[in-house]
mmCIF file of C-alpha atoms in Angstrom:
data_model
loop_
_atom_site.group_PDB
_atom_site.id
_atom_site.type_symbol
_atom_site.label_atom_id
_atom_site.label_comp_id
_atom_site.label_asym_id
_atom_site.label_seq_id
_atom_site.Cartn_x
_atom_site.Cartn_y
_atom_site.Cartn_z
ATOM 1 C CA UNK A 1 0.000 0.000 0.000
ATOM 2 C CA UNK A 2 1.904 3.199 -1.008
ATOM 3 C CA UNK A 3 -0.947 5.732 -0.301
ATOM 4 C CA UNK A 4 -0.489 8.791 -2.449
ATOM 5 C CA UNK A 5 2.549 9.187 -4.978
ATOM 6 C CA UNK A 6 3.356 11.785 -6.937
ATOM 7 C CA UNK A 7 5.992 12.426 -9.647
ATOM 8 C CA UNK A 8 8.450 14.027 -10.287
ATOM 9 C CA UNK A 9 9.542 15.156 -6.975
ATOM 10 C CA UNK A 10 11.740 18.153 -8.332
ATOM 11 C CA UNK A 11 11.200 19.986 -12.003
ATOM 12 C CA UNK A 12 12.264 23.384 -13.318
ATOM 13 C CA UNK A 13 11.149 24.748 -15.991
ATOM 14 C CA UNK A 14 11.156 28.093 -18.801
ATOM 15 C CA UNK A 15 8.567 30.593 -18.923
ATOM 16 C CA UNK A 16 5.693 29.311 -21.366
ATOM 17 C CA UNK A 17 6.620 25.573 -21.499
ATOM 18 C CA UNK A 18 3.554 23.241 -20.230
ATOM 19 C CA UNK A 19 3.851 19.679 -17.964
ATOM 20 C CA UNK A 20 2.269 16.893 -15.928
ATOM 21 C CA UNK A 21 2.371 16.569 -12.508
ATOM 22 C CA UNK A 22 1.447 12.977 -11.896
ATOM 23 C CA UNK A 23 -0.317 11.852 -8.572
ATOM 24 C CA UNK A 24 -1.800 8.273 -8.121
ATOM 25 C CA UNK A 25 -3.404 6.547 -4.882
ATOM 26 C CA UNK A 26 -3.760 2.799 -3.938
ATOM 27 C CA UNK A 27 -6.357 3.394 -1.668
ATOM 28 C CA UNK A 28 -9.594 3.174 -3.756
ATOM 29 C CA UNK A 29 -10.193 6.994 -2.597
ATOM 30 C CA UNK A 30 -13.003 8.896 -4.857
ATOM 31 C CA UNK A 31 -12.152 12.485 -3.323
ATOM 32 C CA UNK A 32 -8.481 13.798 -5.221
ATOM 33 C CA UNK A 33 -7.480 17.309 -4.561
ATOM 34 C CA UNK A 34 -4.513 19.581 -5.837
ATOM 35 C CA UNK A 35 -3.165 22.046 -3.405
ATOM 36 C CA UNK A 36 -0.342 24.588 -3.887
ATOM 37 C CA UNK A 37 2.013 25.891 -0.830
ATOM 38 C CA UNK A 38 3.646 29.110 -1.033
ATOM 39 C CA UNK A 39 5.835 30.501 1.935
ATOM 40 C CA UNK A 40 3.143 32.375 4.471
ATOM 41 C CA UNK A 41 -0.271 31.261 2.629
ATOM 42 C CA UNK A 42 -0.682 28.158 3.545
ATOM 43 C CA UNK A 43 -2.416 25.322 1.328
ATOM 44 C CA UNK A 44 -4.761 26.705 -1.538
ATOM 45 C CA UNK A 45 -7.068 24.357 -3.297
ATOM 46 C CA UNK A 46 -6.001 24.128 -7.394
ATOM 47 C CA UNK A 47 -8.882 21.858 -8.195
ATOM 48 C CA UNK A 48 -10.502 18.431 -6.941
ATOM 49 C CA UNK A 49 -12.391 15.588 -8.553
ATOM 50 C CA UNK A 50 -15.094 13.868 -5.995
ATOM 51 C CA UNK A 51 -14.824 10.619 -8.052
ATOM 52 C CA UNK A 52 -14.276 9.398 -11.690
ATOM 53 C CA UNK A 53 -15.049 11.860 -14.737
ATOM 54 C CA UNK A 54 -16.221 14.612 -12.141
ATOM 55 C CA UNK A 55 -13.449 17.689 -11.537
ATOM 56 C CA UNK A 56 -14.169 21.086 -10.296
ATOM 57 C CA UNK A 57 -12.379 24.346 -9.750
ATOM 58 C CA UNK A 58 -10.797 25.073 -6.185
ATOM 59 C CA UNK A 59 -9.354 28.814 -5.181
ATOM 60 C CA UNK A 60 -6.655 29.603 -7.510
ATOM 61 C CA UNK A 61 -7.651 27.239 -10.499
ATOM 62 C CA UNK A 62 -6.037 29.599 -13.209
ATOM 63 C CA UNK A 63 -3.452 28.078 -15.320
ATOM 64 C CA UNK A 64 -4.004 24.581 -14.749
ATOM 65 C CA UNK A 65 -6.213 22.015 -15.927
ATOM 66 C CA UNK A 66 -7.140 18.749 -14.530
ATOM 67 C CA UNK A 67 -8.987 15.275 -15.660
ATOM 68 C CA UNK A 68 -10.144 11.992 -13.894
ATOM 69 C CA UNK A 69 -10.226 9.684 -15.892
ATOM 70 C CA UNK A 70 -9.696 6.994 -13.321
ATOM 71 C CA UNK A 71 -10.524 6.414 -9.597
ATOM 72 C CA UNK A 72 -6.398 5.986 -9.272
ATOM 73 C CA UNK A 73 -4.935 8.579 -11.295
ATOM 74 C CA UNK A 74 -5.173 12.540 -10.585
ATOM 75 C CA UNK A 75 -2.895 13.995 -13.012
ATOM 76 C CA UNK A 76 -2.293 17.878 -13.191
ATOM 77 C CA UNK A 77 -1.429 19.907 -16.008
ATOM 78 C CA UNK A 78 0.053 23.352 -16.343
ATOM 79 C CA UNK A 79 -0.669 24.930 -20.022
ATOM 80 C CA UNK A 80 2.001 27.272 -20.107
ATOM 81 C CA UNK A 81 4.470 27.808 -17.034
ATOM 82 C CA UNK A 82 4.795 31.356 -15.256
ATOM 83 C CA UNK A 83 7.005 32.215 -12.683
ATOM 84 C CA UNK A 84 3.863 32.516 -10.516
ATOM 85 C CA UNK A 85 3.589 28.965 -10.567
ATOM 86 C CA UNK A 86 6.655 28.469 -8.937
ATOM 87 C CA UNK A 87 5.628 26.746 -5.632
ATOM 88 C CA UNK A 88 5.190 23.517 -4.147
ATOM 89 C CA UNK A 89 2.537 21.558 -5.183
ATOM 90 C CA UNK A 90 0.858 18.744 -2.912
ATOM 91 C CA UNK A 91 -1.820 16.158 -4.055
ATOM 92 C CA UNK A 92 -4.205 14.325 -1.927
ATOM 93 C CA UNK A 93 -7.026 12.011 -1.179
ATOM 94 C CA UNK A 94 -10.058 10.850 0.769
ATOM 95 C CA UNK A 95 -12.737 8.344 0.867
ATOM 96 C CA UNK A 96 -15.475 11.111 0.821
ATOM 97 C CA UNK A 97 -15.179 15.529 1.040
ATOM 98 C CA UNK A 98 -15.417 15.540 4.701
ATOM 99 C CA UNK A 99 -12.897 12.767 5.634
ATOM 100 C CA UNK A 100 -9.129 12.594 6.203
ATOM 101 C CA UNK A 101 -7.024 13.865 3.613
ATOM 102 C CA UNK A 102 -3.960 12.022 2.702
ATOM 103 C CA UNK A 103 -1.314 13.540 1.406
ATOM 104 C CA UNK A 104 1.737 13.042 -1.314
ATOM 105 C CA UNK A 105 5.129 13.862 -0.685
ATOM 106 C CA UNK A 106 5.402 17.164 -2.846
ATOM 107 C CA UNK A 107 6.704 18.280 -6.358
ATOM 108 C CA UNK A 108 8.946 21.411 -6.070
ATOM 109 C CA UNK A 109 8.284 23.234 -9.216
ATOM 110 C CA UNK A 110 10.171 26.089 -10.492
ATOM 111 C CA UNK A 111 9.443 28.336 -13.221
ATOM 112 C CA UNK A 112 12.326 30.636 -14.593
ATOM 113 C CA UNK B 1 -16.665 31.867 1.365
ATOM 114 C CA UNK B 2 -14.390 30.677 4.328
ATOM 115 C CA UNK B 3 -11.709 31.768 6.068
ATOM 116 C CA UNK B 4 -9.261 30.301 8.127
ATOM 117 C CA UNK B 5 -6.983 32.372 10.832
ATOM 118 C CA UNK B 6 -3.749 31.067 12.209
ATOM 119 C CA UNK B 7 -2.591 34.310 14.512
ATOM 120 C CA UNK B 8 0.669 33.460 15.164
ATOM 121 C CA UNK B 9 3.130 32.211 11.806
ATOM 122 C CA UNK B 10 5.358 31.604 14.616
ATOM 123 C CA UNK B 11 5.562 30.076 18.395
ATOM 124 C CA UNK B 12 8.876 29.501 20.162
ATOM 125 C CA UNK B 13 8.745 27.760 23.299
ATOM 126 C CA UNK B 14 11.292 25.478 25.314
ATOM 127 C CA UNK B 15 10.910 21.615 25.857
ATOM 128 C CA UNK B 16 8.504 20.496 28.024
ATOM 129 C CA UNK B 17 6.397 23.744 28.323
ATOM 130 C CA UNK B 18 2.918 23.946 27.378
ATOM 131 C CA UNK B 19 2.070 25.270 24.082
ATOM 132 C CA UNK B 20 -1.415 26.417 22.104
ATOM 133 C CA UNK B 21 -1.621 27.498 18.683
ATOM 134 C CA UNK B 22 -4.615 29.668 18.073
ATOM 135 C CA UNK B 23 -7.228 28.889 15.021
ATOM 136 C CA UNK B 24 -9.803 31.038 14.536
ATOM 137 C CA UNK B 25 -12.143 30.555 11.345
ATOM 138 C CA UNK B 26 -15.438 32.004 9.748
ATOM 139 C CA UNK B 27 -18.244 30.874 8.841
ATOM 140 C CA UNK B 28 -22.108 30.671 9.754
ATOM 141 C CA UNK B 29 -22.399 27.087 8.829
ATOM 142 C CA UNK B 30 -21.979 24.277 10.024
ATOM 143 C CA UNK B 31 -17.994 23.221 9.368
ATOM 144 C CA UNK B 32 -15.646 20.335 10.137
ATOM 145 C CA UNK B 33 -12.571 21.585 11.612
ATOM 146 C CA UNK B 34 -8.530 19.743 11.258
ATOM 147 C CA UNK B 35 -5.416 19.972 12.359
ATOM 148 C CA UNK B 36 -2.474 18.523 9.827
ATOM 149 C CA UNK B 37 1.466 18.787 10.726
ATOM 150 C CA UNK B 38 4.366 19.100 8.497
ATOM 151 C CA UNK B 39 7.614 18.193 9.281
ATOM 152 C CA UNK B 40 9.929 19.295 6.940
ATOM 153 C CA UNK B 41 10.502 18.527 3.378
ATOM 154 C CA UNK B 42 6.752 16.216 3.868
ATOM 155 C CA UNK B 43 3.444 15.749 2.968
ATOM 156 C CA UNK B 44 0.732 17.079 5.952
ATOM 157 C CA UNK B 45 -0.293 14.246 8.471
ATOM 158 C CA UNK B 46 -3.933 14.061 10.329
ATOM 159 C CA UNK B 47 -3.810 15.460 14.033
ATOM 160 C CA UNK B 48 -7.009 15.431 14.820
ATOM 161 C CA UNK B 49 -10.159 16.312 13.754
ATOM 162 C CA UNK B 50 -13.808 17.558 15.017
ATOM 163 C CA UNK B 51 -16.701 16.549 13.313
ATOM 164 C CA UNK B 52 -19.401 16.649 15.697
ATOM 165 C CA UNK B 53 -19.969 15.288 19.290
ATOM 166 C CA UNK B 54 -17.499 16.444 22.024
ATOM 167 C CA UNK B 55 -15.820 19.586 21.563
ATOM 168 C CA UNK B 56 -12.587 18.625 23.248
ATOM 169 C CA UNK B 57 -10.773 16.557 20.703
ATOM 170 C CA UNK B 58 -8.020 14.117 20.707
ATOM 171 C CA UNK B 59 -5.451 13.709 18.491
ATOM 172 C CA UNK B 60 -1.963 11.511 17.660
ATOM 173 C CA UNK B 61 1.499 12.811 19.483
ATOM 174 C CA UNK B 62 -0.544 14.424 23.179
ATOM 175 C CA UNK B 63 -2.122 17.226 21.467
ATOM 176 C CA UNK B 64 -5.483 18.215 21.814
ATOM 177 C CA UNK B 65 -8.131 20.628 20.475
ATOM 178 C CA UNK B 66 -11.479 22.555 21.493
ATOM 179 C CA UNK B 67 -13.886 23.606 19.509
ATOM 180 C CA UNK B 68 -15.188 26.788 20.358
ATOM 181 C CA UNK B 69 -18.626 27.575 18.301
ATOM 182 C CA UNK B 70 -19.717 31.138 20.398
ATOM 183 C CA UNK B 71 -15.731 32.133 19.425
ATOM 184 C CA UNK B 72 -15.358 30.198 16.201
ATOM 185 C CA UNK B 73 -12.142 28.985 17.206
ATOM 186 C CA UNK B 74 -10.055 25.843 17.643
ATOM 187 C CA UNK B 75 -7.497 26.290 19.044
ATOM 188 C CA UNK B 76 -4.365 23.242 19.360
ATOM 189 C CA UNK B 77 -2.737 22.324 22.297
ATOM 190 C CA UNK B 78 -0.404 20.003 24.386
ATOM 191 C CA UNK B 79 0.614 20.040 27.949
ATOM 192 C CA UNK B 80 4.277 19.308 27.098
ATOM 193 C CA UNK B 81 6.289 19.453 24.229
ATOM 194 C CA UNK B 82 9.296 17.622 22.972
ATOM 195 C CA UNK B 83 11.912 18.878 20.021
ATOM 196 C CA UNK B 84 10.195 15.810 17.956
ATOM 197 C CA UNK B 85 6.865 18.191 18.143
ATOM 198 C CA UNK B 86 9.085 21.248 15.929
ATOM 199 C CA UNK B 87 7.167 21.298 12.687
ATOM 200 C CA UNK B 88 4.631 23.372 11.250
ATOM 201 C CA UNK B 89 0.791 23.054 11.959
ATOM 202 C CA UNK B 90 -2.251 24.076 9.703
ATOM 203 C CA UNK B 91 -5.844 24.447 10.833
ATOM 204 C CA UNK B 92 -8.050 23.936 8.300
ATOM 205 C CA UNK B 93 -12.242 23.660 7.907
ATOM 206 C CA UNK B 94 -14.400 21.852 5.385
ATOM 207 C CA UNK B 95 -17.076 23.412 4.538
ATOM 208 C CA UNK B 96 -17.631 21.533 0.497
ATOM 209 C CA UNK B 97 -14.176 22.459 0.091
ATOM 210 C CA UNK B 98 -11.091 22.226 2.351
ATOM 211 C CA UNK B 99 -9.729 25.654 3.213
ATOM 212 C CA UNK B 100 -6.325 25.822 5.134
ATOM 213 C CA UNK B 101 -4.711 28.826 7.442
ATOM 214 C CA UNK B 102 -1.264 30.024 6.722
ATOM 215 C CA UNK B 103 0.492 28.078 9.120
ATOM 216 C CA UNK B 104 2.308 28.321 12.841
ATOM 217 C CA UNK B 105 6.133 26.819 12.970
ATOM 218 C CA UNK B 106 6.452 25.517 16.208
ATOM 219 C CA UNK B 107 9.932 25.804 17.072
ATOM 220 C CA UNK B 108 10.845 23.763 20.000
ATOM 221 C CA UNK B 109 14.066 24.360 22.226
ATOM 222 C CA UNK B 110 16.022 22.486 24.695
#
């Protein structure tokens, strides 16, 4: 059972260049959720999927698109990289909204 | 839309002192408050949580919480800390969505 993943753990990248951060789960959870952490702010919700084929926006959803196309697999896509985005970038799950979140390790992404 | 407060980004305090970290959120709803850690270079890890029932909750590692609905707070605490117990500590509430305060490093010194 190795909970939440997420890959890569480190990626840099140029201004206007797009990736995949990659998050999976093992433990049959419908609830996903993408959070960014920036120094001082705490978490902020990206977006969230409450079960296959369903995704919706969180608080700072600009910039990135999501897609669910499986109950495992919560993969998060940046469109064109801004410095903005530089931050650290946390997936997690539950079994329902209301219910413990468990959490990934954390990509480190920076944009030049 | 909700808000969650975390007063103080920082709280020194020496080993096996008493500590509270203050939470205070809003909302006229009903919400379900959390407490996650961090230790450093991690993911966040469950506390505790309140859902409903007793307001004095408790949680993994000695800490506790009470929920406070006249004050909308709840506020973290533990009777005495160890160095293990330095990390940082996020209150958060559910209320549809998960909202999370900006964090209190809890430095811990011998």
């Amino acid at each position: 059972n190795a909970g939440v993943t997420q890959t890569p753990k480190f990626q840099v990248l140029k201004t206007g260049q797009s990736m995949t951060l990659q998050c999976a789960q093992d433990m049959n959870h419908e609830y996903m959720s993408w959070y960014r952490q920036d120094p001082g702010m705490g978490l902020r919700l990206i977006h969230y999927s409450v079960g296959a084929g369903i995704t919706d926006q969180g608080e700072v959803p600009n910039g990135y698109n999501v897609s669910r196309s499986t109950t495992e697999d919560f993969p998060l896509r940046l469109l064109s990289a801004a410095p903005s985005q530089t931050s650290v970038y946390f997936c997690a799950s539950s079994r329902g909204q209301t219910d413990t979140q468990y959490f990934g390790p954390g990509t480190r992404l920076t944009v030049l | 839309a909700q808000s969650v407060t975390q007063l103080d980004s920082q709280v020194p305090v020496f080993e096996e002192a008493p500590v509270e970290l203050r939470c205070n959120y809003s909302s006229s709803v009903s919400v379900y408050l959390f407490w996650y850690v961090q230790y450093p270079n991690q993911g966040l890890q469950l506390l505790l949580k309140y859902l409903s029932g007793s307001t004095l909750v408790k949680g993994i590692n000695g800490f506790e919480a009470e929920f406070n609905k006249s004050q909308t707070s709840f506020h973290l605490r533990k009777p005495s800390v160890h160095i293990s117990d330095t990390a940082e500590y996020f209150c958060a509430v559910c209320y549809n969505k998960f909202y999370f305060g900006s964090g209190t490093k809890l430095n811990v010194k011998p």
